[in-house]
Coordinates of C-alpha atoms in Angstrom, one line a residue:
M11 CA 63.9 70.2 113.8
W12 CA 63.8 67.1 112.2
K13 CA 60.6 65.9 113.9
Q14 CA 59.1 69.6 113.2
Q15 CA 58.8 69.5 109.3
E16 CA 56.2 67.4 108.3
E17 CA 54.1 68.3 111.9
L18 CA 54.7 72.1 110.6
G19 CA 53.8 71.9 107.1
W20 CA 57.0 72.9 105.8
L21 CA 57.1 69.9 103.1
R22 CA 54.1 71.7 101.6
R23 CA 55.8 74.6 100.8
P24 CA 57.9 75.7 97.7
A25 CA 61.3 75.0 98.5
R26 CA 63.2 78.7 99.4
R27 CA 65.6 80.0 97.2
Q28 CA 68.9 80.2 99.6
V29 CA 70.9 82.6 96.7
D30 CA 71.6 84.1 93.4
E31 CA 72.8 81.7 90.6
S32 CA 75.4 85.2 90.2
T33 CA 76.5 85.0 93.6
I34 CA 77.6 81.7 93.8
K35 CA 79.6 82.0 90.0
K36 CA 81.4 85.2 91.8
E37 CA 83.4 82.7 94.4
V38 CA 86.6 84.5 94.0
R39 CA 89.2 86.0 97.0
E40 CA 91.8 88.2 96.3
D41 CA 94.3 86.5 98.9
A42 CA 93.1 83.1 98.6
G43 CA 92.2 81.8 94.8
E44 CA 88.7 79.8 93.7
R45 CA 86.7 78.0 96.1
N46 CA 85.2 74.5 95.5
L47 CA 81.3 74.5 96.7
W48 CA 81.3 70.7 96.1
T49 CA 83.8 69.5 98.4
G50 CA 85.1 73.4 100.2
K51 CA 88.4 73.2 99.6
R52 CA 90.1 76.2 98.0
I53 CA 91.8 75.8 94.9
N54 CA 95.2 77.3 94.2
A55 CA 95.1 78.6 97.5
G56 CA 98.6 80.3 99.2
R57 CA 99.8 80.7 102.4
G58 CA 100.2 83.9 104.6
S59 CA 103.4 85.6 104.3
G60 CA 104.9 83.6 107.4
G61 CA 104.2 80.4 105.8
G62 CA 102.1 78.8 108.3
R63 CA 98.2 77.8 108.5
P64 CA 95.9 80.1 106.9
A65 CA 93.4 81.7 109.0
R66 CA 90.4 80.1 109.4
E67 CA 87.2 81.5 108.6
R68 CA 83.6 81.2 108.6
S69 CA 81.2 80.4 105.3
D70 CA 78.8 83.6 104.2
Y71 CA 76.1 80.5 104.1
R72 CA 74.3 78.6 106.2
C73 CA 71.4 76.5 106.1
R74 CA 68.4 77.7 107.9
P75 CA 65.7 74.7 107.8
E76 CA 62.7 76.5 109.2
L77 CA 63.1 78.7 106.1
D78 CA 64.7 76.7 103.4
I79 CA 62.8 73.6 103.8
G80 CA 60.4 73.4 101.2
R81 CA 58.9 71.1 98.3
T82 CA 60.6 71.1 94.9
R83 CA 60.9 69.2 91.4
G84 CA 63.0 65.8 93.1
S85 CA 60.3 65.3 96.2
D86 CA 57.4 65.5 93.4
A87 CA 59.9 62.8 91.6
K88 CA 60.0 61.0 94.3
Q89 CA 64.3 61.5 94.5
M90 CA 66.0 60.0 97.3
Q91 CA 69.2 62.1 97.4
F92 CA 69.5 65.0 99.3
C93 CA 71.0 68.3 97.7
L94 CA 74.3 69.2 99.1
F95 CA 74.5 73.4 98.4
F96 CA 70.9 72.7 100.6
A97 CA 72.9 71.4 103.4
K98 CA 75.4 74.0 102.7
G99 CA 73.0 76.9 102.6
C100 CA 74.0 77.8 99.3
C101 CA 71.5 76.2 96.4
S102 CA 69.8 78.3 93.9
Q103 CA 67.6 76.5 92.0
A104 CA 64.9 76.7 94.8
S105 CA 62.0 74.7 94.4
A106 CA 63.3 73.8 90.6
C107 CA 66.3 71.6 92.4
V108 CA 65.6 67.7 91.4
Y109 CA 67.2 66.8 94.5
L110 CA 65.3 67.0 98.3
H111 CA 65.4 70.7 100.3
R112 CA 64.9 68.7 103.6
L113 CA 65.9 66.8 106.8
P114 CA 67.0 63.2 106.2
T115 CA 64.1 61.1 108.6
E116 CA 63.4 57.2 109.6
E117 CA 62.4 56.3 106.2
D118 CA 65.3 58.0 104.4
E119 CA 68.1 56.0 106.9
A120 CA 66.2 53.0 106.6
Y121 CA 66.8 53.0 102.3
H122 CA 70.6 54.8 102.6
K123 CA 71.8 52.4 104.7
K124 CA 71.5 49.4 102.4
D125 CA 73.5 51.3 100.1
M126 CA 77.5 51.2 101.6
A127 CA 78.8 52.9 98.5
A128 CA 77.6 56.1 98.3
D129 CA 76.5 58.7 101.1
I130 CA 72.9 60.5 100.9
F131 CA 74.7 63.3 98.3
G132 CA 75.2 60.7 95.8
K133 CA 79.3 61.2 96.5
E134 CA 81.1 57.9 96.5
K135 CA 83.1 56.9 99.8
R136 CA 86.3 55.6 99.6
A137 CA 88.8 53.2 101.3
E138 CA 90.3 53.9 104.9
A139 CA 93.7 53.9 103.3
E140 CA 92.7 56.4 100.9
G141 CA 91.4 58.9 103.8
Y142 CA 88.2 58.9 103.8
R143 CA 87.8 61.4 106.9
R144 CA 87.3 64.8 104.9
G145 CA 85.1 63.5 102.1
A146 CA 82.3 61.2 102.5
G147 CA 83.2 58.7 104.7
T148 CA 84.4 54.9 103.9
F149 CA 82.7 52.0 102.6
E150 CA 84.5 49.7 105.3
R151 CA 82.9 49.7 108.1
D152 CA 79.2 52.3 109.0
V153 CA 80.7 55.4 110.6
R154 CA 77.9 58.2 112.7
T155 CA 80.4 59.9 115.1
L156 CA 81.5 63.1 113.7
Y157 CA 85.1 65.1 114.3
V158 CA 84.8 68.1 115.9
N159 CA 87.4 71.0 116.7
Y160 CA 85.9 74.1 118.4
E161 CA 88.6 75.9 117.8
G162 CA 88.1 79.7 119.5
A163 CA 85.1 78.1 121.6
G164 CA 87.7 77.1 124.1
S165 CA 86.8 79.8 126.9
L166 CA 83.2 78.3 127.5
E167 CA 82.5 76.5 130.5
L168 CA 82.2 72.8 130.1
P169 CA 78.2 72.4 130.9
K170 CA 77.3 75.6 128.3
L171 CA 79.4 73.7 125.3
R172 CA 78.2 71.0 126.0
A173 CA 74.7 72.5 125.9
L174 CA 75.7 74.0 122.4
M175 CA 77.2 71.3 120.9
E176 CA 73.6 69.2 121.5
D177 CA 71.6 72.3 120.4
N178 CA 73.2 72.7 117.7
F179 CA 73.8 69.0 116.3
N180 CA 70.4 68.2 117.0
T181 CA 68.5 69.9 114.1
W182 CA 70.1 67.4 111.7
G183 CA 69.1 63.9 113.5
P184 CA 69.0 62.0 116.6
L185 CA 71.9 62.3 118.4
K186 CA 73.7 58.8 120.5
R187 CA 75.6 60.9 122.3
V188 CA 78.4 63.3 122.8
H189 CA 81.6 63.3 124.3
I190 CA 83.8 66.3 124.8
S191 CA 87.7 66.9 125.5
H192 CA 87.6 70.1 126.7
S193 CA 91.6 71.0 127.1
K194 CA 92.2 70.0 123.6
T195 CA 89.0 71.7 122.1
L196 CA 87.7 68.5 120.2
A197 CA 84.3 66.8 120.7
F198 CA 83.2 63.3 119.3
V199 CA 79.2 64.2 118.2
E200 CA 78.1 60.5 117.8
F201 CA 74.4 60.4 116.0
E202 CA 71.5 57.0 115.8
W203 CA 71.4 57.8 112.1
R204 CA 74.3 57.1 109.6
S205 CA 72.1 59.8 107.2
S206 CA 71.7 62.4 109.8
A207 CA 75.7 62.7 110.9
E208 CA 76.7 63.0 106.8
F209 CA 74.4 65.7 106.3
A210 CA 75.5 67.5 109.9
K211 CA 79.0 67.0 108.6
E212 CA 78.2 69.5 106.0
A213 CA 75.9 71.5 107.2
M214 CA 78.3 72.5 110.5
H215 CA 81.6 72.5 108.8
K216 CA 83.0 76.0 109.0
Q217 CA 80.3 77.2 110.7
G218 CA 79.7 78.8 114.2
L219 CA 77.9 77.7 117.2
T220 CA 74.6 78.8 117.3
G221 CA 74.1 81.3 120.4
S222 CA 77.9 81.0 121.0
T223 CA 79.6 85.0 121.6
Q224 CA 82.7 83.5 120.6
R225 CA 84.0 83.9 116.9
E226 CA 85.2 80.1 116.6
V227 CA 85.1 77.9 113.3
L228 CA 84.0 74.6 113.5
T229 CA 85.7 71.9 111.5
V230 CA 83.9 68.3 111.3
R231 CA 85.7 65.3 109.9
W232 CA 84.7 61.9 109.9
A233 CA 85.6 60.3 113.2
S234 CA 88.4 57.5 113.8
E235 CA 87.6 54.3 115.5
D236 CA 87.4 54.5 119.0
P237 CA 90.5 52.1 120.1
N238 CA 88.7 52.5 123.5
P239 CA 88.2 49.0 124.6
S240 CA 84.6 50.2 126.5
A241 CA 84.1 51.6 123.4
V242 CA 84.9 48.5 121.1
I243 CA 82.8 46.4 123.1
A244 CA 79.9 48.5 122.9
S245 CA 80.5 48.6 118.5
K246 CA 80.2 44.5 118.8
R247 CA 77.1 44.8 120.8
S248 CA 75.6 47.0 118.4
H249 CA 76.2 44.9 115.1
M250 CA 75.1 42.0 117.3
D251 CA 72.0 43.5 117.9
A252 CA 71.7 44.8 114.6
F253 CA 72.0 41.6 112.9
E254 CA 69.5 40.2 115.6
K255 CA 67.3 42.7 114.4
A256 CA 67.5 41.8 111.0
A257 CA 67.1 38.0 112.0
M258 CA 64.3 38.2 113.6
E259 CA 62.2 40.9 111.5
S260 CA 63.3 38.3 108.3
W261 CA 62.1 35.6 110.9
E262 CA 58.5 36.9 111.0
A263 CA 58.0 37.5 107.6
L264 CA 57.4 33.6 106.6
P265 CA 54.3 32.1 106.2
E266 CA 53.6 30.0 109.4
E267 CA 54.4 27.0 107.3
Q268 CA 57.7 27.6 106.5
K269 CA 58.8 28.9 110.5
T270 CA 57.7 25.2 111.3
A271 CA 59.3 23.7 108.4
R272 CA 62.4 25.3 109.7
I273 CA 62.1 24.6 113.1
Q274 CA 61.9 20.8 112.7
Q275 CA 65.0 21.1 110.5
L276 CA 67.2 22.3 112.7
Q277 CA 65.5 19.5 115.4
M278 CA 66.1 17.2 112.7
A279 CA 70.0 18.6 112.2
A280 CA 70.5 18.8 116.2
A281 CA 68.9 14.9 116.9
L282 CA 71.6 13.8 114.6
K283 CA 74.3 15.2 115.6
S284 CA 73.4 14.2 119.2
G285 CA 72.2 10.7 118.3
R286 CA 68.9 11.0 120.2
V287 CA 65.3 10.7 119.2
I288 CA 63.0 13.9 118.5
S289 CA 60.1 12.0 119.4
D290 CA 57.3 9.4 118.3
Y291 CA 56.5 8.2 115.1
P292 CA 53.4 11.1 114.1
S293 CA 49.9 8.9 114.1
T294 CA 48.8 8.7 110.4
D295 CA 44.7 7.6 111.2
S296 CA 43.9 11.6 110.2
Q297 CA 45.1 10.9 106.7
Y298 CA 43.1 7.9 105.4
P299 CA 39.7 7.1 105.9
S300 CA 37.8 5.0 108.2
T301 CA 37.6 1.3 107.3
D302 CA 34.9 0.9 110.6
A303 CA 33.0 3.7 108.3
Q304 CA 33.4 1.3 104.9
R305 CA 32.1 -1.5 106.6
P306 CA 27.8 -2.1 105.6
H307 CA 25.9 -3.4 109.2
G308 CA 25.0 -6.7 109.2
G309 CA 27.7 -8.7 107.7
D310 CA 28.8 -11.8 108.3
A311 CA 28.7 -13.5 111.3
Q312 CA 32.1 -15.4 111.1
H313 CA 34.1 -11.6 109.6
G314 CA 32.9 -10.4 112.7
E315 CA 34.1 -12.5 115.3
D316 CA 37.7 -12.5 113.4
A317 CA 38.0 -8.7 113.1
G318 CA 36.2 -8.3 116.9
D319 CA 34.4 -5.7 116.9
G320 CA 31.1 -6.6 117.3
G321 CA 30.0 -8.6 114.0
E322 CA 30.6 -6.6 111.5
G323 CA 33.8 -7.8 109.6
Y324 CA 35.4 -7.3 105.9
P325 CA 32.7 -6.8 103.5
S326 CA 31.4 -9.9 101.3
T327 CA 32.7 -9.4 98.1
D328 CA 31.2 -12.8 96.7
G329 CA 28.8 -10.5 94.7
Q330 CA 31.6 -9.2 92.7
Y331 CA 33.0 -12.5 91.5
P332 CA 30.2 -15.1 89.0
D333 CA 29.5 -18.6 90.9
T334 CA 32.2 -20.9 89.6
D335 CA 29.9 -23.9 90.6
A336 CA 26.6 -22.6 88.7
Q337 CA 29.8 -22.5 85.8
Y338 CA 31.1 -26.1 86.7
A339 CA 27.6 -27.6 86.2
S340 CA 26.5 -26.4 83.4
T341 CA 29.1 -27.6 81.2
S342 CA 30.3 -30.7 82.9
G343 CA 26.3 -31.9 83.7
G344 CA 27.4 -31.5 87.6
A345 CA 28.3 -35.3 87.2
Q346 CA 31.7 -36.3 85.4
Q347 CA 35.4 -35.3 87.3
L348 CA 37.8 -33.4 85.7
D349 CA 40.6 -35.0 87.7
G350 CA 40.3 -38.9 86.3
G351 CA 37.8 -41.7 88.0
D352 CA 35.6 -44.8 87.4
D353 CA 33.3 -42.6 86.0
F354 CA 34.3 -42.2 82.7
G355 CA 34.5 -46.0 82.5
Q356 CA 30.7 -46.1 83.4
M357 CA 29.4 -44.3 79.9
S358 CA 28.5 -45.9 76.9
A359 CA 30.0 -45.0 73.9
E360 CA 27.3 -42.6 72.8
E361 CA 27.3 -40.6 76.0
Y362 CA 31.4 -40.5 76.3
T363 CA 31.5 -38.8 72.2
A364 CA 28.8 -36.3 73.6
Y365 CA 30.6 -35.8 76.0
C366 CA 34.1 -34.8 74.6
Q367 CA 32.2 -33.2 72.1
Q368 CA 31.1 -30.9 74.3
Y369 CA 34.2 -30.5 76.1
Y370 CA 36.2 -29.8 72.9
A371 CA 33.7 -27.0 71.9
Q372 CA 34.1 -25.2 75.2
Y373 CA 37.7 -24.6 75.3
G374 CA 37.8 -24.6 71.2
Y375 CA 39.8 -27.0 70.6
P376 CA 40.0 -27.8 66.3
S377 CA 39.5 -31.6 65.7
A378 CA 36.9 -31.7 68.3
Q379 CA 35.0 -34.9 66.1
E380 CA 38.4 -36.7 65.0
T381 CA 38.9 -37.0 68.7
G382 CA 35.4 -38.1 69.5
E383 CA 35.6 -41.3 67.4
K384 CA 39.5 -42.3 68.2
A385 CA 37.9 -42.1 72.3
A386 CA 34.7 -43.9 71.2
A387 CA 36.5 -47.0 69.6
L388 CA 39.3 -46.9 72.7
G389 CA 35.7 -47.2 74.9
A390 CA 34.1 -50.8 72.5
G391 CA 37.5 -52.1 73.3
E392 CA 37.0 -55.2 75.5
D393 CA 39.8 -55.5 77.9
G394 CA 41.4 -52.1 76.8
H395 CA 45.1 -53.7 75.1
E396 CA 44.0 -51.9 71.4
G397 CA 44.0 -48.6 73.6
Q398 CA 47.2 -49.3 75.2
E399 CA 48.6 -49.5 71.3
A400 CA 46.6 -46.5 69.7
R401 CA 48.4 -44.7 72.6
E402 CA 52.4 -46.5 71.9
G403 CA 51.4 -45.3 67.4
A404 CA 50.7 -41.9 68.7
G405 CA 54.4 -41.1 70.2
G406 CA 54.3 -42.3 73.3
D407 CA 51.8 -39.0 74.9
G408 CA 49.0 -40.0 76.5
Q409 CA 50.1 -39.8 80.6
A410 CA 46.7 -41.4 81.8
G411 CA 48.0 -44.5 83.0
D412 CA 50.2 -47.7 82.9
G413 CA 48.3 -50.7 81.1
E414 CA 44.8 -49.9 82.8
A415 CA 41.4 -51.0 80.9
G416 CA 40.3 -48.8 78.1
G417 CA 38.2 -46.2 80.6
G418 CA 40.7 -45.2 83.0
H419 CA 42.5 -41.4 82.5
A420 CA 41.0 -41.0 79.4
L421 CA 41.6 -36.9 80.0
G422 CA 45.5 -38.2 79.2
L423 CA 44.1 -40.2 75.9
L424 CA 42.4 -37.1 74.7
A425 CA 45.3 -35.1 75.0
G426 CA 47.3 -37.3 73.6
Y427 CA 44.8 -37.8 70.2
G428 CA 43.7 -34.5 69.7
S429 CA 47.4 -32.6 69.4
D430 CA 48.9 -32.8 65.9
E431 CA 52.2 -33.2 67.3
S432 CA 51.4 -37.0 67.7
E433 CA 50.7 -37.2 63.8
E434 CA 54.3 -35.6 63.6
G435 CA 55.7 -38.4 65.6
E436 CA 54.2 -40.8 63.8
G437 CA 55.8 -39.6 60.4
G438 CA 58.7 -39.1 62.0
E439 CA 59.5 -42.6 62.9
G440 CA 58.5 -43.8 59.6
K441 CA 60.7 -42.1 57.6
E442 CA 63.9 -42.6 60.1
E443 CA 62.6 -47.0 59.6
E444 CA 62.9 -46.0 55.2
V445 CA 66.3 -44.5 55.9
Q446 CA 68.1 -47.5 57.9
K447 CA 66.2 -49.7 55.3
E448 CA 67.8 -47.7 52.9
E449 CA 71.8 -48.2 54.5

């Protein structure tokens, strides 16, 4: 019926009142005391006169999904907890109930399996050492198997009993398997969904098998872990399948870029561990523009031969910089040489003076006129001895030559006579001579 509740429109109708509220408040038995409807236990329940276990009795209430399923305030408010009294068949709130009055679905299983601390009714789970079989179960493992004692129906044949078990428990959710130990009147019912097992435990406890002519009373608890080796292997396999399914769902949710990066990361880790090379270095040609497209057509022939690409070499950059030859011709007249030589010796005094003025004006020397006059006096000398004495009197800073005639290496003379340090050197030597005379 868990498949039909939505197809038949049961979820759109108002939920039915299962019992009256006055009936719930009067749960008193003369010989057994009160019963706790939440846990199903009797309060101050006495034993029989012989001191043995009291006789088990069927519950007065039972959940009938075809009549009781409906819409409640909880379903309108998107509540995810189910009504425990609805599962037991004794909810008196009807459509005003703040919990769900329906059977668990696959969406409910996906929501509640994330929380191992409580069941679908909101009851807290216990540890296995605290006795979990009669309560909400244990949070230490995912239990989906119910222990069922069908004492009273042992006289039924095994095929008929199996059919009754499957029909009664399949009402609450999809079954995985049903194992029956007929000689001990025990059955183990395993569900596909944990939420269906939790609902079936509350709905079938203290109930009978629908379709049976016997007066059996079912005792439903949580089953212990099966020690059978095949069952242990099957449990491990189911856990591995669940893990692989969760891993694949997480992998499929990743973007393609992250998938590629994750694969490359794993490949690099494996390659480093084994000491091998994954692949060649990737080509980066597509990341940068082609240099051929930047080259102008009809370039320099010499550049084209060097490049080897059919006459199109590296682009010329002559237009980006001024012509240094033209600047040199404008400043020096194109005939003088700055590295020394016979050109300066062939000049007249007036030409040399004009050249020095132009030179100092171009390079920003402050004493251009004075230096020009000294250079003219040196150029008028006959044998160059006066220029030699002038260089010695200037402090020895001239680097023009070793006793050559006045016109030779004139650039060094200009540097010596044009510097302020030469004058300071003359003053310094004169002061030293005066000190020595006084001593």
